[in-house]
PDB file of C-alpha atoms in Angstrom:
ATOM      1  CA  UNK Z   1      18.494   6.191  -0.538  1.00  0.00           C
ATOM      2  CA  UNK Z   2      15.039   5.128   0.824  1.00  0.00           C
ATOM      3  CA  UNK Z   3      11.748   5.951  -0.575  1.00  0.00           C
ATOM      4  CA  UNK Z   4      10.289   8.674   1.697  1.00  0.00           C
ATOM      5  CA  UNK Z   5       6.612   8.697   0.323  1.00  0.00           C
ATOM      6  CA  UNK Z   6       4.219   7.138  -1.796  1.00  0.00           C
ATOM      7  CA  UNK Z   7       2.758   9.442  -4.450  1.00  0.00           C
ATOM      8  CA  UNK Z   8      -0.963  10.196  -4.517  1.00  0.00           C
ATOM      9  CA  UNK Z   9      -0.985   9.089  -8.227  1.00  0.00           C
ATOM     10  CA  UNK Z  10      -0.702   5.504  -7.087  1.00  0.00           C
ATOM     11  CA  UNK Z  11      -4.401   5.283  -7.205  1.00  0.00           C
ATOM     12  CA  UNK Z  12      -4.157   5.638 -11.058  1.00  0.00           C
ATOM     13  CA  UNK Z  13      -2.638   1.965 -11.398  1.00  0.00           C
ATOM     14  CA  UNK Z  14      -6.136   0.430 -11.380  1.00  0.00           C
ATOM     15  CA  UNK Z  15      -4.807  -2.641 -13.144  1.00  0.00           C
ATOM     16  CA  UNK Z  16      -2.188  -3.433 -10.422  1.00  0.00           C
ATOM     17  CA  UNK Z  17      -2.986  -6.772  -8.837  1.00  0.00           C
ATOM     18  CA  UNK Z  18      -0.137  -7.087  -6.126  1.00  0.00           C
ATOM     19  CA  UNK Z  19       1.951  -4.376  -4.378  1.00  0.00           C
ATOM     20  CA  UNK Z  20       4.697  -5.033  -1.946  1.00  0.00           C
ATOM     21  CA  UNK Z  21       6.072  -1.832   0.009  1.00  0.00           C
ATOM     22  CA  UNK Z  22       9.099  -2.933   2.127  1.00  0.00           C
ATOM     23  CA  UNK Z  23      11.855  -1.523   4.148  1.00  0.00           C
ATOM     24  CA  UNK Z  24      11.484   2.231   3.348  1.00  0.00           C
ATOM     25  CA  UNK Z  25      11.224   5.465   5.305  1.00  0.00           C
ATOM     26  CA  UNK Z  26       7.604   6.343   4.716  1.00  0.00           C
ATOM     27  CA  UNK Z  27       5.450   7.434   7.545  1.00  0.00           C
ATOM     28  CA  UNK Z  28       2.038   7.165   5.906  1.00  0.00           C
ATOM     29  CA  UNK Z  29       0.288   5.863   2.847  1.00  0.00           C
ATOM     30  CA  UNK Z  30      -1.988   8.122   0.672  1.00  0.00           C
ATOM     31  CA  UNK Z  31      -5.698   7.711   0.805  1.00  0.00           C
ATOM     32  CA  UNK Z  32      -5.783   7.058  -3.065  1.00  0.00           C
ATOM     33  CA  UNK Z  33      -4.319   3.645  -2.221  1.00  0.00           C
ATOM     34  CA  UNK Z  34      -8.256   2.778  -1.738  1.00  0.00           C
ATOM     35  CA  UNK Z  35      -8.622   3.394  -5.657  1.00  0.00           C
ATOM     36  CA  UNK Z  36      -6.701   0.380  -6.616  1.00  0.00           C
ATOM     37  CA  UNK Z  37      -9.760  -1.329  -7.741  1.00  0.00           C
ATOM     38  CA  UNK Z  38      -8.269  -4.643  -8.920  1.00  0.00           C
ATOM     39  CA  UNK Z  39      -5.561  -5.149  -6.086  1.00  0.00           C
ATOM     40  CA  UNK Z  40      -5.729  -8.648  -4.685  1.00  0.00           C
ATOM     41  CA  UNK Z  41      -2.486  -9.004  -2.605  1.00  0.00           C
ATOM     42  CA  UNK Z  42      -1.136  -6.181  -0.439  1.00  0.00           C
ATOM     43  CA  UNK Z  43       2.229  -6.639   1.434  1.00  0.00           C
ATOM     44  CA  UNK Z  44       3.695  -4.361   3.867  1.00  0.00           C
ATOM     45  CA  UNK Z  45       7.013  -5.262   5.403  1.00  0.00           C
ATOM     46  CA  UNK Z  46       9.286  -3.551   7.709  1.00  0.00           C
ATOM     47  CA  UNK Z  47       7.501  -0.035   7.654  1.00  0.00           C
ATOM     48  CA  UNK Z  48       8.419   0.952  11.160  1.00  0.00           C
ATOM     49  CA  UNK Z  49       7.328   4.598  10.811  1.00  0.00           C
ATOM     50  CA  UNK Z  50       3.733   3.652   9.424  1.00  0.00           C
ATOM     51  CA  UNK Z  51       1.387   3.783  12.672  1.00  0.00           C
ATOM     52  CA  UNK Z  52      -1.919   3.732  10.855  1.00  0.00           C
ATOM     53  CA  UNK Z  53      -3.270   2.388   7.630  1.00  0.00           C
ATOM     54  CA  UNK Z  54      -5.735   4.591   5.713  1.00  0.00           C
ATOM     55  CA  UNK Z  55      -9.364   3.667   5.949  1.00  0.00           C
ATOM     56  CA  UNK Z  56      -9.634   3.626   2.362  1.00  0.00           C
ATOM     57  CA  UNK Z  57      -8.005   0.214   2.387  1.00  0.00           C
ATOM     58  CA  UNK Z  58     -11.551  -1.116   3.039  1.00  0.00           C
ATOM     59  CA  UNK Z  59     -12.453   0.027  -0.404  1.00  0.00           C
ATOM     60  CA  UNK Z  60     -10.225  -2.618  -1.896  1.00  0.00           C
ATOM     61  CA  UNK Z  61     -13.077  -4.961  -2.869  1.00  0.00           C
ATOM     62  CA  UNK Z  62     -10.898  -7.557  -4.663  1.00  0.00           C
ATOM     63  CA  UNK Z  63      -8.188  -7.724  -1.842  1.00  0.00           C
ATOM     64  CA  UNK Z  64      -7.607 -11.266  -0.923  1.00  0.00           C
ATOM     65  CA  UNK Z  65      -4.567 -10.962   1.048  1.00  0.00           C
ATOM     66  CA  UNK Z  66      -3.150  -8.292   3.395  1.00  0.00           C
ATOM     67  CA  UNK Z  67       0.044  -9.002   4.950  1.00  0.00           C
ATOM     68  CA  UNK Z  68       1.859  -6.764   7.717  1.00  0.00           C
ATOM     69  CA  UNK Z  69       5.332  -7.997   8.594  1.00  0.00           C
TER      70      UNK Z  69
END
């Protein structure tokens, strides 16, 4: 069974440094993804239903790598 959504509470993982979301049936990302203050590496892979990334990704000040595959 595939993941269908990312919970809003993901923004509470403020110590998270890397996140990979791969091959699931989500159709969008919560705006709270922009609250991941220490995130350095973000990878999205095989997310065919996601058409637009939330503008809050621009709030990720420590982000060094953004990979879309």
